[in-house]
mmCIF file of C-alpha atoms in Angstrom:
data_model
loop_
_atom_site.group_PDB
_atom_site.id
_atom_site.type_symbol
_atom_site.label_atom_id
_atom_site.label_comp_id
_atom_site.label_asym_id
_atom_site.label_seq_id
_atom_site.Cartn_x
_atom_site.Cartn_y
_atom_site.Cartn_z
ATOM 1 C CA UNK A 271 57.234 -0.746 102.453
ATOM 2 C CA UNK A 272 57.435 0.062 105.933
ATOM 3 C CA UNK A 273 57.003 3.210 107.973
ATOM 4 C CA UNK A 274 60.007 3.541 108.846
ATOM 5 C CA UNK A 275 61.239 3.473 105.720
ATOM 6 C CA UNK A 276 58.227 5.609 104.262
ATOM 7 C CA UNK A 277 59.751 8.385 106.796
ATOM 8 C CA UNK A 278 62.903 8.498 106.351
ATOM 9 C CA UNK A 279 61.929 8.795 102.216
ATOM 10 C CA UNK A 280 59.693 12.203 103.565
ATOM 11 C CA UNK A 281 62.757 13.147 105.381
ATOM 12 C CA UNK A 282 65.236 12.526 102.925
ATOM 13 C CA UNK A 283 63.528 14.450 100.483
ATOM 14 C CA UNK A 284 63.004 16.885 102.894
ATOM 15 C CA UNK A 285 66.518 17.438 103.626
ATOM 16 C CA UNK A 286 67.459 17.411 100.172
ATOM 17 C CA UNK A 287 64.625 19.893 99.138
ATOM 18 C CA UNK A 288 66.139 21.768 102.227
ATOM 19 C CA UNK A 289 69.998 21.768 100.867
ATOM 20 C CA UNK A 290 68.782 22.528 97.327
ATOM 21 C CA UNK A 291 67.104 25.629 98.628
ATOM 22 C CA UNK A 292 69.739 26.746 101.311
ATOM 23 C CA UNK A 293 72.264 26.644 98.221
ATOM 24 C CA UNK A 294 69.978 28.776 96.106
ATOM 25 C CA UNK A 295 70.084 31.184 98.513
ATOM 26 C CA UNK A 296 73.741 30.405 99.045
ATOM 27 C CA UNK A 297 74.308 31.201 94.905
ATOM 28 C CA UNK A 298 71.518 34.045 94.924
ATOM 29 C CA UNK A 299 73.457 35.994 97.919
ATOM 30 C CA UNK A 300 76.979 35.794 96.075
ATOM 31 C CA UNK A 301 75.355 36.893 93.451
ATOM 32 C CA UNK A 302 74.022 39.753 94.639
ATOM 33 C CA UNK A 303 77.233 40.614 96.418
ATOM 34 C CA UNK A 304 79.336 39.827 93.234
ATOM 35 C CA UNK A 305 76.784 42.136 91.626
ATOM 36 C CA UNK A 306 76.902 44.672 94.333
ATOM 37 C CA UNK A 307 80.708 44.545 94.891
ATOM 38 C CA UNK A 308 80.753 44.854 91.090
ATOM 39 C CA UNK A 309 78.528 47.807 90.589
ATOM 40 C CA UNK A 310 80.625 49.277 93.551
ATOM 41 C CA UNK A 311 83.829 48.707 91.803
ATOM 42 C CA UNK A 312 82.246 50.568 88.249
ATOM 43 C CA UNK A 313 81.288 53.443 90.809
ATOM 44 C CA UNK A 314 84.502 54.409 92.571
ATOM 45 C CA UNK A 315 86.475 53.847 88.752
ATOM 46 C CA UNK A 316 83.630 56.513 87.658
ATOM 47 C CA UNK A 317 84.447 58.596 90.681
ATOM 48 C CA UNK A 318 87.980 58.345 90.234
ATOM 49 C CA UNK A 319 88.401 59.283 86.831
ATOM 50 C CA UNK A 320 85.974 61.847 87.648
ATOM 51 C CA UNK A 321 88.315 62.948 90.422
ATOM 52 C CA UNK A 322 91.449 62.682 88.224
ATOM 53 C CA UNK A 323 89.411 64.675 85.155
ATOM 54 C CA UNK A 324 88.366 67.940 87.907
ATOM 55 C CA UNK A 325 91.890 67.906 88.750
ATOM 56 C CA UNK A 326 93.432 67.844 85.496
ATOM 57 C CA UNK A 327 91.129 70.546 84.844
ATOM 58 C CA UNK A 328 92.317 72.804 87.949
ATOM 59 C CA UNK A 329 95.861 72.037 87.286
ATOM 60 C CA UNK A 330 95.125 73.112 83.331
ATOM 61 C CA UNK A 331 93.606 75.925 84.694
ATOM 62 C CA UNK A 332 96.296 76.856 87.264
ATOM 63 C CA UNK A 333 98.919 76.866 84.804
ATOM 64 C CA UNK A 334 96.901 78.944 82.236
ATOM 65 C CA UNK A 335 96.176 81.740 84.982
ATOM 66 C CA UNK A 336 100.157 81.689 85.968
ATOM 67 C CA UNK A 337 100.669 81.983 82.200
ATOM 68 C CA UNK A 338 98.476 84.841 81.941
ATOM 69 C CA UNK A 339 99.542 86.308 85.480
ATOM 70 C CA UNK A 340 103.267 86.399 84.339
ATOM 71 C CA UNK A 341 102.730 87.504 80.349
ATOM 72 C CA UNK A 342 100.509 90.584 82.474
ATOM 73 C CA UNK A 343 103.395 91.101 84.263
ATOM 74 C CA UNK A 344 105.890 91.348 81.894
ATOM 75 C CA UNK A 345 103.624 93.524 79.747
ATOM 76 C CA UNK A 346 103.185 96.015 82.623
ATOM 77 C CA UNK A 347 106.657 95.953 83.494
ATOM 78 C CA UNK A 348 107.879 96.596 79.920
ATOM 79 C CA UNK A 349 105.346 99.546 79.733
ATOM 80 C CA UNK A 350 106.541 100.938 83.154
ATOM 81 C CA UNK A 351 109.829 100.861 81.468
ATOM 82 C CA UNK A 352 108.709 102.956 78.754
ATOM 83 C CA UNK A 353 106.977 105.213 80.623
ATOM 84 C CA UNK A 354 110.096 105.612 82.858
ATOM 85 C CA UNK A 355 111.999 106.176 79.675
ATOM 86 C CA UNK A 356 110.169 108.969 77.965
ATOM 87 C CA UNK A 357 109.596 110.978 81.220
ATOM 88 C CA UNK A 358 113.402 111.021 81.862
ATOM 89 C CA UNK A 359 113.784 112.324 78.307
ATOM 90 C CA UNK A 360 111.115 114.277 78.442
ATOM 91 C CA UNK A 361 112.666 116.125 82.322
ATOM 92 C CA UNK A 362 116.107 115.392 80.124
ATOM 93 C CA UNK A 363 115.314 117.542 77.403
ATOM 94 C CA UNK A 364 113.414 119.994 79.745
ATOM 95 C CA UNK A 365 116.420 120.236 82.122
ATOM 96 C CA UNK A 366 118.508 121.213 79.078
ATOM 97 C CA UNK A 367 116.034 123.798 77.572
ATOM 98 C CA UNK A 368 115.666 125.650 81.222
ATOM 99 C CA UNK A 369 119.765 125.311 80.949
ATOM 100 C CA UNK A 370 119.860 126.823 77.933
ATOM 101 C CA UNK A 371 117.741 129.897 77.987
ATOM 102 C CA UNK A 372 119.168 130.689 81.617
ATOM 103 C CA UNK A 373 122.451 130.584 79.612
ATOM 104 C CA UNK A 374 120.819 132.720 76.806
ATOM 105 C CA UNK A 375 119.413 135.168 79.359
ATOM 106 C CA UNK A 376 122.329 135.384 81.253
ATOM 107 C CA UNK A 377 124.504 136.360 77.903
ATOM 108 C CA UNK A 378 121.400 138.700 76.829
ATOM 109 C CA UNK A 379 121.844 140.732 80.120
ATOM 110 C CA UNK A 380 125.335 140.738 80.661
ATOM 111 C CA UNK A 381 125.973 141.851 76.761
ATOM 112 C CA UNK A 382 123.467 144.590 77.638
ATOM 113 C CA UNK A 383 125.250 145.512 80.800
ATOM 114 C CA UNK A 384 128.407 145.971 78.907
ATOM 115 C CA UNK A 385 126.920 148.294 76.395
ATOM 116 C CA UNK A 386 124.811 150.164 79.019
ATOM 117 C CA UNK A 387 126.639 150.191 82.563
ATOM 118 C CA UNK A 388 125.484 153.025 84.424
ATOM 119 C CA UNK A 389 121.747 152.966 83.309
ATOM 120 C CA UNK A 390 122.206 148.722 84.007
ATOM 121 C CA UNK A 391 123.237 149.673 87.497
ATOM 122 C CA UNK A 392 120.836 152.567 87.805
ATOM 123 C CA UNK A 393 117.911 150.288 86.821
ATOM 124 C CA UNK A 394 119.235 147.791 89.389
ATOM 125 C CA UNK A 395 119.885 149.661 92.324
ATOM 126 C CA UNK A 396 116.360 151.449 91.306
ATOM 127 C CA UNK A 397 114.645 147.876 91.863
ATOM 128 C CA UNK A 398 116.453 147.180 95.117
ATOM 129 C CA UNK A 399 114.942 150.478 96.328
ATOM 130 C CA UNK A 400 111.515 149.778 95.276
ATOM 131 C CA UNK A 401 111.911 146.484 97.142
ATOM 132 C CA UNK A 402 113.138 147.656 100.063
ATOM 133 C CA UNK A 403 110.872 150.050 100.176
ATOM 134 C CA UNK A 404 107.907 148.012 99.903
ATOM 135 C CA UNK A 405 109.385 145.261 102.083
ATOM 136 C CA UNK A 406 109.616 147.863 105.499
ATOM 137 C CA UNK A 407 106.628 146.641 106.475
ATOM 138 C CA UNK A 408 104.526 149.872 106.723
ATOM 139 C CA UNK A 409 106.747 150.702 109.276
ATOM 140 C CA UNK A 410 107.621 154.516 109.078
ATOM 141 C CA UNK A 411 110.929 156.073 109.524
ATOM 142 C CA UNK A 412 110.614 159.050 112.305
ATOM 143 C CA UNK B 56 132.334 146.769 74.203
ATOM 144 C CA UNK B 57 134.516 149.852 74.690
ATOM 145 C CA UNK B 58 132.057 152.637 73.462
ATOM 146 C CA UNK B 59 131.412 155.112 76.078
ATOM 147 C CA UNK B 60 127.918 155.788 77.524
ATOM 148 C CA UNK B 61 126.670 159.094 77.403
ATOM 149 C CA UNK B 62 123.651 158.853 79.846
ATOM 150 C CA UNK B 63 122.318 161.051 82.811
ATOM 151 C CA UNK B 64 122.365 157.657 85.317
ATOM 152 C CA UNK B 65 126.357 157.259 84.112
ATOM 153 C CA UNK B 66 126.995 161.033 85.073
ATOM 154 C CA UNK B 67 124.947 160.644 88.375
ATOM 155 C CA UNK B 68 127.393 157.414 89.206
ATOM 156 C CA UNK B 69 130.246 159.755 87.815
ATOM 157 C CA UNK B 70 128.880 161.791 90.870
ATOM 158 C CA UNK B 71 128.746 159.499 93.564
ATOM 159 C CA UNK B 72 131.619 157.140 93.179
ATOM 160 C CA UNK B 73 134.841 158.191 93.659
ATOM 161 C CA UNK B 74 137.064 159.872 91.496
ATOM 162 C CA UNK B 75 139.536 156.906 91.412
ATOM 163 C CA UNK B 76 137.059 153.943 91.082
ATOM 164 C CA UNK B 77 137.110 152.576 87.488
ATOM 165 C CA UNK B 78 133.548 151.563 88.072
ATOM 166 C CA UNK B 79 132.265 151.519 84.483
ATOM 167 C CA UNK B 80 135.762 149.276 83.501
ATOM 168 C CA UNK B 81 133.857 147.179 86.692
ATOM 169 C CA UNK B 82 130.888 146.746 85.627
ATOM 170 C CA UNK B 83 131.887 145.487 82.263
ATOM 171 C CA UNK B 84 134.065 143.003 83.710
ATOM 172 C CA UNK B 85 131.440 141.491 86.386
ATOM 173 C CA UNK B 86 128.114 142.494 84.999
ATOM 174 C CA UNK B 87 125.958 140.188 87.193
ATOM 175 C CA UNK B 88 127.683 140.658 90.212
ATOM 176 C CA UNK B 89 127.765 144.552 89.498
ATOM 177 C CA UNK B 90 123.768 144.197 88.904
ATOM 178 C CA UNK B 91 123.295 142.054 92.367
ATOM 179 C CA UNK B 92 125.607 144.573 94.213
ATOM 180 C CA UNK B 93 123.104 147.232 93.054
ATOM 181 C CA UNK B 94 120.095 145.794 93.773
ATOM 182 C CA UNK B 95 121.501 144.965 97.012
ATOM 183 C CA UNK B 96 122.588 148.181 97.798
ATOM 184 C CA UNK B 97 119.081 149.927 96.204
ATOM 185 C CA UNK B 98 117.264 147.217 98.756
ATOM 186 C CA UNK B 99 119.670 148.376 101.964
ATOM 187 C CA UNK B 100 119.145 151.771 100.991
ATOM 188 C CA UNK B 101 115.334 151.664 100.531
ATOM 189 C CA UNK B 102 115.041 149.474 103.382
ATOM 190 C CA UNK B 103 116.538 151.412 106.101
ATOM 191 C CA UNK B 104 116.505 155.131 104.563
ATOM 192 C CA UNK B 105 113.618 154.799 102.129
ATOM 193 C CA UNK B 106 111.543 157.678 103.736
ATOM 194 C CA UNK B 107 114.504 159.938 103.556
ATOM 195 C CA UNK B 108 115.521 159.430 99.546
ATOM 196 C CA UNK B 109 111.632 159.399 98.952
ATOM 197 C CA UNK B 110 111.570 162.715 100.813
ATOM 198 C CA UNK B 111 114.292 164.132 99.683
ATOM 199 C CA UNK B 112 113.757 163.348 95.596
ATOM 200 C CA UNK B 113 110.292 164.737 96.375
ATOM 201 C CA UNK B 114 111.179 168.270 98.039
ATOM 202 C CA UNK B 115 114.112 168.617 95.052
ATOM 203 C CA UNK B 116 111.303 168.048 92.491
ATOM 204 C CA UNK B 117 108.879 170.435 93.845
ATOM 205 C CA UNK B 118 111.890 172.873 93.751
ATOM 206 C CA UNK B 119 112.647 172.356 90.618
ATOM 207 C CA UNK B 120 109.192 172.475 89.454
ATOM 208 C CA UNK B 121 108.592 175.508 91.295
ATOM 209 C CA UNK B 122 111.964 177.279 89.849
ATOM 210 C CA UNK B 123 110.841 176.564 86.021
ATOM 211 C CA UNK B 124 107.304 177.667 86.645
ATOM 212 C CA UNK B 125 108.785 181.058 87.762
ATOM 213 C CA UNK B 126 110.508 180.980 85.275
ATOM 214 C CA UNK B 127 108.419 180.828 82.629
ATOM 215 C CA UNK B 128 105.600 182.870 83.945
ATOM 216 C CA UNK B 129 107.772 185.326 85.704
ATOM 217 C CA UNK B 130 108.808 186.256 88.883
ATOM 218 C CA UNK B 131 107.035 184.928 92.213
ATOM 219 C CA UNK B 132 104.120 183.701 90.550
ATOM 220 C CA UNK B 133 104.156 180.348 92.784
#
């Protein structure tokens, strides 16, 4: 066996133990970006269906607040409209009774009148005086 | 409604008004009006010649106080 041939053995070898380990590396890197990429892809999917959970959530919550907002609503508008109701019954039923006894009153005095005209007119006229009398002012006649 | 009234403010009305004014016949027909006519009229009256009806009413009283007292006690007491 020559030298030559000895060396070119070495360097086969060589190269071969070379290419063995450059595609270990080779493997070991796409491994590590298959595991990477991989471990990348499980992330974001957790993110996203994180993501799509919080905003499930909101929207739930959205639509239970505009349920509660508009049943709020309609409760306070449906007491506001009994409120409204019994105070215009209430003025209603006030308006009549002030109606009624001015009515009342009026027959009272004018029955009286009838059965007593000069002391009605007296009494009156009597009243009028004291008015005007108190209304001069405390301005004196000369 | 037609019963007469017998008091002394009818006969001092009787007084005043005028012989042909049907004021009781009136006042039984418009009984508020009558009564705000009044009261107007009382108000006018005390108003403008309050002093003079106070005066007046006043001096006739003390007259007529002063007449009964001699009266009763005798002459020229007051």
């Amino acid at each position: 066996v020559s030298e030559n041939d000895i060396e070119e053995n070495v360097m086969a070898t060589r190269k071969k133990d070379i290419q063995e380990t450059a595609t270990e590396a080779a493997q070991a890197a796409r491994d590590a970006a298959s595991e990477t990429l991989s471990a990348a892809r499980e992330k974001f999917s957790e993110v996203a269906s994180g993501v799509e959970d919080k905003v499930k959530q909101i929207r739930e919550g959205a639509g239970r607040a505009s349920a509660q907002v508009r049943e709020g609503a309609e409760r306070a508008s449906t007491v506001a409209r009994e409120k409204y109701a019994v105070a215009r019954d209430n003025v209603r039923q006030g308006y009549d009774r002030v109606t009624k006894d001015l009515s009342h009153l009026s027959d009272d005095v004018s029955e009286y009148v009838r059965h007593n005209p000069g002391k009605s007119v007296a009494i009156a006229a009597g009243i009028g005086f004291v008015v005007g009398l108190l209304m001069r002012g405390g301005r004196r006649d000369a | 409604v037609s019963v007469p009234e017998h008091s002394v403010a009818a006969d001092v009305i009787d007084e005043l008004a005028a012989p042909d004014l049907e004021w009781v016949r009136l006042v039984r027909r418009y009984p508020i009006a009558s009564l705000l006519l009044a009261a107007v009229g009382g108000f006018y009256l005390g108003r403008h010649k309050g002093s003079d009806v106070v005066d007046s009413v006043a001096r006739f009283a003390a007259e007529t106080l002063e007449e009964g007292v001699n009266e009763l006690l005798g002459d020229q007491v007051l």
